[in-house]
Amino acid sequence: MKTENSIHKKSYKEMLFREGDLPVRISWSTLPPIAHYHSELEVSITLRGHGRYFVKDTVYELYPGSGLIVHGQDIHYGFPIEKGGLLRAVLMFSPALLESRPAALKKLEELTGLTTFTLSSTETNNIELLIRNIEDEKAGKRDGWKDIICSELERFLLTIGRAALESSEKVKVPNSIIKDVIYYLNNTYAKKQSVADIAKECCISQSTLRRAFRQETGLGVKEFIIQIRINAAKKLLEDSDTKVAAVAYSVGYDSLSAFNREFRLVTGISPSDYRRSTR
């Protein structure tokens, strides 16, 4: 996987919703190969195929009926692990839509901290139909469409909340020999270190590290570090007035030009333009 082929032209945080749009988005059969984050809640249901999904510092198995909840600001991405592709229904929305619906807000609160759940085949079919109805209402914009979408979102949350409570099987977390490596990189991404240094720190051979890391995360070690650094930089650009050069240094870059180049490669825009677009 070449880095250039793994890059979206715009970051997800910028492209989720346009100003004035109803903050609900549906997507199908997408597995973003680049680590990203956004402030909206994301819930996905796997309909067909198998894959893996990285959320925060854990890799999860994707299989028919498996559900994942990605909470705001959690870094995540995924990739298929077999031929034939992967079909997922992905619903992203702003919790602010449900401010006048106490039952939905209560369920949202109960789901805080939950990442996985499993649906039966009947529940999976019902959830797919519900998501398609939300998509149709948003596209058609017929009389009362916003109220219908909010009602369907409430039903959606109540359904997956019940499934999460009742399901005896949780989404599987594969036994990962690189779990400690991911934890280590999440805490040392600003440190200047080679793959050999990382392998030594994590007590694993370089060849095993390179092979297992790509197999389990879909990215090379250096690609993964770039994603962590750029996401950390994005948060600093959004939440502070720190100069771009200082941001670059704080996330591990000695060269401002290298930081600008990799930031543009990942997000499609310069750090300065990104900061302006999020203010």
GROMACS .gro file of C-alpha atoms in nm:
model
  279
    1MET     CA    1   0.000   0.000   0.000
    2LYS     CA    2   0.165   0.323  -0.107
    3THR     CA    3   0.107   0.624   0.106
    4GLU     CA    4  -0.001   0.833  -0.192
    5ASN     CA    5  -0.274   0.584  -0.274
    6SER     CA    6  -0.397   0.587   0.085
    7ILE     CA    7  -0.469   0.959   0.099
    8HIS     CA    8  -0.805   1.127   0.068
    9LYS     CA    9  -0.793   1.473  -0.090
   10LYS     CA   10  -0.987   1.622   0.201
   11SER     CA   11  -0.990   1.524   0.564
   12TYR     CA   12  -1.308   1.370   0.703
   13LYS     CA   13  -1.343   1.641   0.965
   14GLU     CA   14  -1.382   1.903   0.694
   15MET     CA   15  -1.607   1.707   0.464
   16LEU     CA   16  -1.862   1.547   0.697
   17PHE     CA   17  -2.116   1.828   0.681
   18ARG     CA   18  -2.148   2.160   0.508
   19GLU     CA   19  -2.273   2.464   0.694
   20GLY     CA   20  -2.653   2.463   0.711
   21ASP     CA   21  -2.679   2.093   0.626
   22LEU     CA   22  -2.869   1.851   0.850
   23PRO     CA   23  -2.584   1.675   1.036
   24VAL     CA   24  -2.668   1.320   0.932
   25ARG     CA   25  -2.461   1.122   0.685
   26ILE     CA   26  -2.502   0.770   0.543
   27SER     CA   27  -2.232   0.581   0.356
   28TRP     CA   28  -2.204   0.228   0.220
   29SER     CA   29  -1.916  -0.012   0.152
   30THR     CA   30  -1.648   0.231   0.264
   31LEU     CA   31  -1.340   0.148   0.465
   32PRO     CA   32  -1.120   0.456   0.496
   33PRO     CA   33  -0.754   0.343   0.470
   34ILE     CA   34  -0.632   0.656   0.643
   35ALA     CA   35  -0.657   0.730   1.014
   36HIS     CA   36  -0.897   1.015   1.083
   37TYR     CA   37  -1.138   1.150   1.344
   38HIS     CA   38  -1.444   1.373   1.370
   39SER     CA   39  -1.663   1.512   1.643
   40GLU     CA   40  -1.982   1.334   1.530
   41LEU     CA   41  -2.092   0.992   1.650
   42GLU     CA   42  -2.036   0.709   1.400
   43VAL     CA   43  -2.214   0.373   1.411
   44SER     CA   44  -2.142   0.102   1.154
   45ILE     CA   45  -2.298  -0.238   1.086
   46THR     CA   46  -2.116  -0.497   0.876
   47LEU     CA   47  -2.357  -0.646   0.621
   48ARG     CA   48  -2.122  -0.864   0.416
   49GLY     CA   49  -1.759  -0.974   0.415
   50HIS     CA   50  -1.481  -0.962   0.669
   51GLY     CA   51  -1.233  -0.696   0.767
   52ARG     CA   52  -1.064  -0.518   1.053
   53TYR     CA   53  -1.126  -0.178   1.204
   54PHE     CA   54  -0.887   0.025   1.413
   55VAL     CA   55  -1.044   0.246   1.682
   56LYS     CA   56  -0.822   0.447   1.914
   57ASP     CA   57  -0.567   0.180   2.010
   58THR     CA   58  -0.760  -0.144   1.943
   59VAL     CA   59  -0.816  -0.353   1.629
   60TYR     CA   60  -1.163  -0.515   1.592
   61GLU     CA   61  -1.283  -0.793   1.363
   62LEU     CA   62  -1.561  -0.704   1.117
   63TYR     CA   63  -1.807  -0.977   1.015
   64PRO     CA   64  -2.179  -0.986   0.923
   65GLY     CA   65  -2.382  -0.853   1.213
   66SER     CA   66  -2.092  -0.691   1.395
   67GLY     CA   67  -2.146  -0.333   1.505
   68LEU     CA   68  -1.898  -0.064   1.603
   69ILE     CA   69  -1.955   0.271   1.772
   70VAL     CA   70  -1.691   0.538   1.717
   71HIS     CA   71  -1.729   0.824   1.960
   72GLY     CA   72  -1.629   1.180   1.879
   73GLN     CA   73  -1.253   1.245   1.842
   74ASP     CA   74  -1.158   0.873   1.842
   75ILE     CA   75  -0.903   0.805   1.565
   76HIS     CA   76  -1.019   0.522   1.338
   77TYR     CA   77  -0.985   0.350   0.999
   78GLY     CA   78  -1.044   0.004   0.850
   79PHE     CA   79  -0.951  -0.242   0.577
   80PRO     CA   80  -1.087  -0.569   0.426
   81ILE     CA   81  -0.902  -0.895   0.495
   82GLU     CA   82  -1.046  -1.109   0.216
   83LYS     CA   83  -1.131  -1.081  -0.151
   84GLY     CA   84  -1.483  -0.978  -0.249
   85GLY     CA   85  -1.485  -0.660  -0.048
   86LEU     CA   86  -1.676  -0.555   0.255
   87LEU     CA   87  -2.022  -0.399   0.276
   88ARG     CA   88  -2.097  -0.182   0.577
   89ALA     CA   89  -2.380   0.055   0.658
   90VAL     CA   90  -2.232   0.361   0.827
   91LEU     CA   91  -2.442   0.624   1.003
   92MET     CA   92  -2.278   0.946   1.129
   93PHE     CA   93  -2.473   1.217   1.306
   94SER     CA   94  -2.450   1.497   1.559
   95PRO     CA   95  -2.609   1.417   1.899
   96ALA     CA   96  -2.740   1.777   1.899
   97LEU     CA   97  -3.017   1.656   1.666
   98LEU     CA   98  -3.172   1.466   1.955
   99GLU     CA   99  -3.184   1.745   2.214
  100SER     CA  100  -3.565   1.733   2.229
  101ARG     CA  101  -3.581   1.352   2.255
  102PRO     CA  102  -3.508   1.242   2.614
  103ALA     CA  103  -3.531   0.867   2.542
  104ALA     CA  104  -3.270   0.896   2.268
  105LEU     CA  105  -3.043   1.114   2.483
  106LYS     CA  106  -3.066   0.865   2.768
  107LYS     CA  107  -2.971   0.583   2.533
  108LEU     CA  108  -2.680   0.788   2.400
  109GLU     CA  109  -2.558   0.832   2.756
  110GLU     CA  110  -2.585   0.458   2.818
  111LEU     CA  111  -2.380   0.391   2.502
  112THR     CA  112  -2.097   0.618   2.615
  113GLY     CA  113  -1.784   0.409   2.642
  114LEU     CA  114  -1.934   0.121   2.442
  115THR     CA  115  -1.751   0.032   2.121
  116THR     CA  116  -1.894  -0.302   2.006
  117PHE     CA  117  -2.220  -0.492   1.977
  118THR     CA  118  -2.359  -0.780   1.772
  119LEU     CA  119  -2.690  -0.798   1.586
  120SER     CA  120  -2.891  -1.103   1.486
  121SER     CA  121  -2.966  -1.148   1.115
  122THR     CA  122  -3.319  -1.013   1.168
  123GLU     CA  123  -3.191  -0.712   1.360
  124THR     CA  124  -2.928  -0.649   1.092
  125ASN     CA  125  -3.194  -0.647   0.819
  126ASN     CA  126  -3.417  -0.414   1.022
  127ILE     CA  127  -3.130  -0.173   1.092
  128GLU     CA  128  -3.032  -0.169   0.724
  129LEU     CA  129  -3.389  -0.079   0.624
  130LEU     CA  130  -3.401   0.191   0.891
  131ILE     CA  131  -3.074   0.345   0.767
  132ARG     CA  132  -3.194   0.336   0.407
  133ASN     CA  133  -3.512   0.516   0.515
  134ILE     CA  134  -3.305   0.789   0.679
  135GLU     CA  135  -3.102   0.818   0.359
  136ASP     CA  136  -3.416   0.839   0.143
  137GLU     CA  137  -3.574   1.105   0.366
  138LYS     CA  138  -3.262   1.319   0.354
  139ALA     CA  139  -3.239   1.287  -0.024
  140GLY     CA  140  -3.611   1.350  -0.087
  141LYS     CA  141  -3.665   1.632   0.162
  142ARG     CA  142  -4.043   1.583   0.154
  143ASP     CA  143  -4.274   1.744   0.407
  144GLY     CA  144  -4.170   1.657   0.763
  145TRP     CA  145  -3.844   1.490   0.656
  146LYS     CA  146  -3.635   1.632   0.941
  147ASP     CA  147  -3.879   1.511   1.207
  148ILE     CA  148  -3.892   1.167   1.047
  149ILE     CA  149  -3.511   1.145   1.045
  150CYS     CA  150  -3.492   1.238   1.412
  151SER     CA  151  -3.758   0.977   1.493
  152GLU     CA  152  -3.568   0.713   1.297
  153LEU     CA  153  -3.243   0.808   1.473
  154GLU     CA  154  -3.416   0.759   1.807
  155ARG     CA  155  -3.544   0.418   1.696
  156PHE     CA  156  -3.196   0.332   1.568
  157LEU     CA  157  -3.034   0.413   1.903
  158LEU     CA  158  -3.296   0.223   2.102
  159THR     CA  159  -3.252  -0.082   1.876
  160ILE     CA  160  -2.873  -0.098   1.896
  161GLY     CA  161  -2.887  -0.019   2.267
  162ARG     CA  162  -3.112  -0.318   2.326
  163ALA     CA  163  -2.889  -0.535   2.106
  164ALA     CA  164  -2.579  -0.426   2.298
  165LEU     CA  165  -2.750  -0.516   2.626
  166GLU     CA  166  -2.882  -0.853   2.509
  167SER     CA  167  -2.610  -0.981   2.276
  168SER     CA  168  -2.412  -1.264   2.431
  169GLU     CA  169  -2.135  -1.228   2.175
  170LYS     CA  170  -1.934  -0.909   2.147
  171VAL     CA  171  -1.737  -0.805   1.842
  172LYS     CA  172  -1.414  -1.000   1.851
  173VAL     CA  173  -1.081  -0.839   1.924
  174PRO     CA  174  -0.809  -1.043   1.751
  175ASN     CA  175  -0.511  -1.158   1.953
  176SER     CA  176  -0.267  -0.892   1.845
  177ILE     CA  177   0.109  -0.920   1.880
  178ILE     CA  178   0.135  -0.553   1.794
  179LYS     CA  179  -0.109  -0.421   2.056
  180ASP     CA  180   0.182  -0.309   2.273
  181VAL     CA  181   0.344  -0.149   1.969
  182ILE     CA  182   0.031   0.057   1.898
  183TYR     CA  183   0.016   0.167   2.261
  184TYR     CA  184   0.385   0.258   2.251
  185LEU     CA  185   0.351   0.460   1.928
  186ASN     CA  186   0.045   0.646   2.056
  187ASN     CA  187   0.260   0.770   2.345
  188THR     CA  188   0.591   0.828   2.164
  189TYR     CA  189   0.491   0.947   1.814
  190ALA     CA  190   0.682   1.275   1.859
  191LYS     CA  191   1.005   1.091   1.935
  192LYS     CA  192   1.262   1.050   1.657
  193GLN     CA  193   1.305   0.673   1.619
  194SER     CA  194   1.356   0.413   1.350
  195VAL     CA  195   1.162   0.090   1.297
  196ALA     CA  196   1.463  -0.087   1.450
  197ASP     CA  197   1.436   0.132   1.761
  198ILE     CA  198   1.063   0.060   1.791
  199ALA     CA  199   1.116  -0.315   1.749
  200LYS     CA  200   1.382  -0.313   2.018
  201GLU     CA  201   1.166  -0.115   2.262
  202CYS     CA  202   0.875  -0.355   2.207
  203CYS     CA  203   1.089  -0.673   2.220
  204ILE     CA  204   0.998  -0.789   1.870
  205SER     CA  205   1.207  -0.851   1.558
  206GLN     CA  206   1.202  -0.593   1.278
  207SER     CA  207   1.075  -0.842   1.022
  208THR     CA  208   0.792  -0.959   1.248
  209LEU     CA  209   0.704  -0.602   1.337
  210ARG     CA  210   0.683  -0.491   0.973
  211ARG     CA  211   0.482  -0.797   0.862
  212ALA     CA  212   0.244  -0.815   1.158
  213PHE     CA  213   0.184  -0.440   1.175
  214ARG     CA  214   0.072  -0.416   0.812
  215GLN     CA  215  -0.131  -0.736   0.839
  216GLU     CA  216  -0.316  -0.622   1.152
  217THR     CA  217  -0.355  -0.249   1.084
  218GLY     CA  218  -0.340  -0.218   0.705
  219LEU     CA  219  -0.059   0.039   0.732
  220GLY     CA  220   0.319   0.032   0.753
  221VAL     CA  221   0.478   0.147   1.079
  222LYS     CA  222   0.600   0.477   0.932
  223GLU     CA  223   0.261   0.542   0.765
  224PHE     CA  224   0.091   0.485   1.100
  225ILE     CA  225   0.322   0.730   1.277
  226ILE     CA  226   0.248   0.994   1.011
  227GLN     CA  227  -0.126   0.951   1.068
  228ILE     CA  228  -0.089   0.989   1.446
  229ARG     CA  229   0.131   1.297   1.407
  230ILE     CA  230  -0.099   1.469   1.160
  231ASN     CA  231  -0.409   1.400   1.368
  232ALA     CA  232  -0.232   1.538   1.677
  233ALA     CA  233  -0.132   1.845   1.474
  234LYS     CA  234  -0.492   1.893   1.354
  235LYS     CA  235  -0.617   1.902   1.710
  236LEU     CA  236  -0.355   2.161   1.806
  237LEU     CA  237  -0.441   2.373   1.503
  238GLU     CA  238  -0.810   2.357   1.591
  239ASP     CA  239  -0.786   2.419   1.963
  240SER     CA  240  -0.493   2.660   2.005
  241ASP     CA  241  -0.318   2.960   1.854
  242THR     CA  242   0.020   2.788   1.862
  243LYS     CA  243   0.234   2.885   1.564
  244VAL     CA  244   0.249   2.627   1.284
  245ALA     CA  245   0.624   2.580   1.329
  246ALA     CA  246   0.575   2.506   1.700
  247VAL     CA  247   0.295   2.261   1.618
  248ALA     CA  248   0.525   2.083   1.373
  249TYR     CA  249   0.799   2.053   1.635
  250SER     CA  250   0.561   1.933   1.908
  251VAL     CA  251   0.435   1.639   1.699
  252GLY     CA  252   0.781   1.522   1.595
  253TYR     CA  253   0.896   1.720   1.291
  254ASP     CA  254   1.237   1.890   1.278
  255SER     CA  255   1.158   2.047   0.941
  256LEU     CA  256   0.863   2.278   0.877
  257SER     CA  257   0.875   2.195   0.506
  258ALA     CA  258   0.848   1.821   0.581
  259PHE     CA  259   0.554   1.887   0.812
  260ASN     CA  260   0.379   2.103   0.552
  261ARG     CA  261   0.436   1.839   0.284
  262GLU     CA  262   0.301   1.548   0.488
  263PHE     CA  263   0.011   1.752   0.629
  264ARG     CA  264  -0.096   1.846   0.277
  265LEU     CA  265  -0.053   1.485   0.163
  266VAL     CA  266  -0.287   1.362   0.436
  267THR     CA  267  -0.549   1.639   0.442
  268GLY     CA  268  -0.524   1.794   0.096
  269ILE     CA  269  -0.460   2.144   0.236
  270SER     CA  270  -0.184   2.332   0.420
  271PRO     CA  271  -0.177   2.357   0.803
  272SER     CA  272  -0.261   2.729   0.786
  273ASP     CA  273  -0.558   2.669   0.556
  274TYR     CA  274  -0.675   2.385   0.781
  275ARG     CA  275  -0.668   2.615   1.085
  276ARG     CA  276  -0.871   2.881   0.900
  277SER     CA  277  -1.126   2.623   0.785
  278THR     CA  278  -1.194   2.506   1.141
  279ARG     CA  279  -1.235   2.848   1.303
   0.00000   0.00000   0.00000
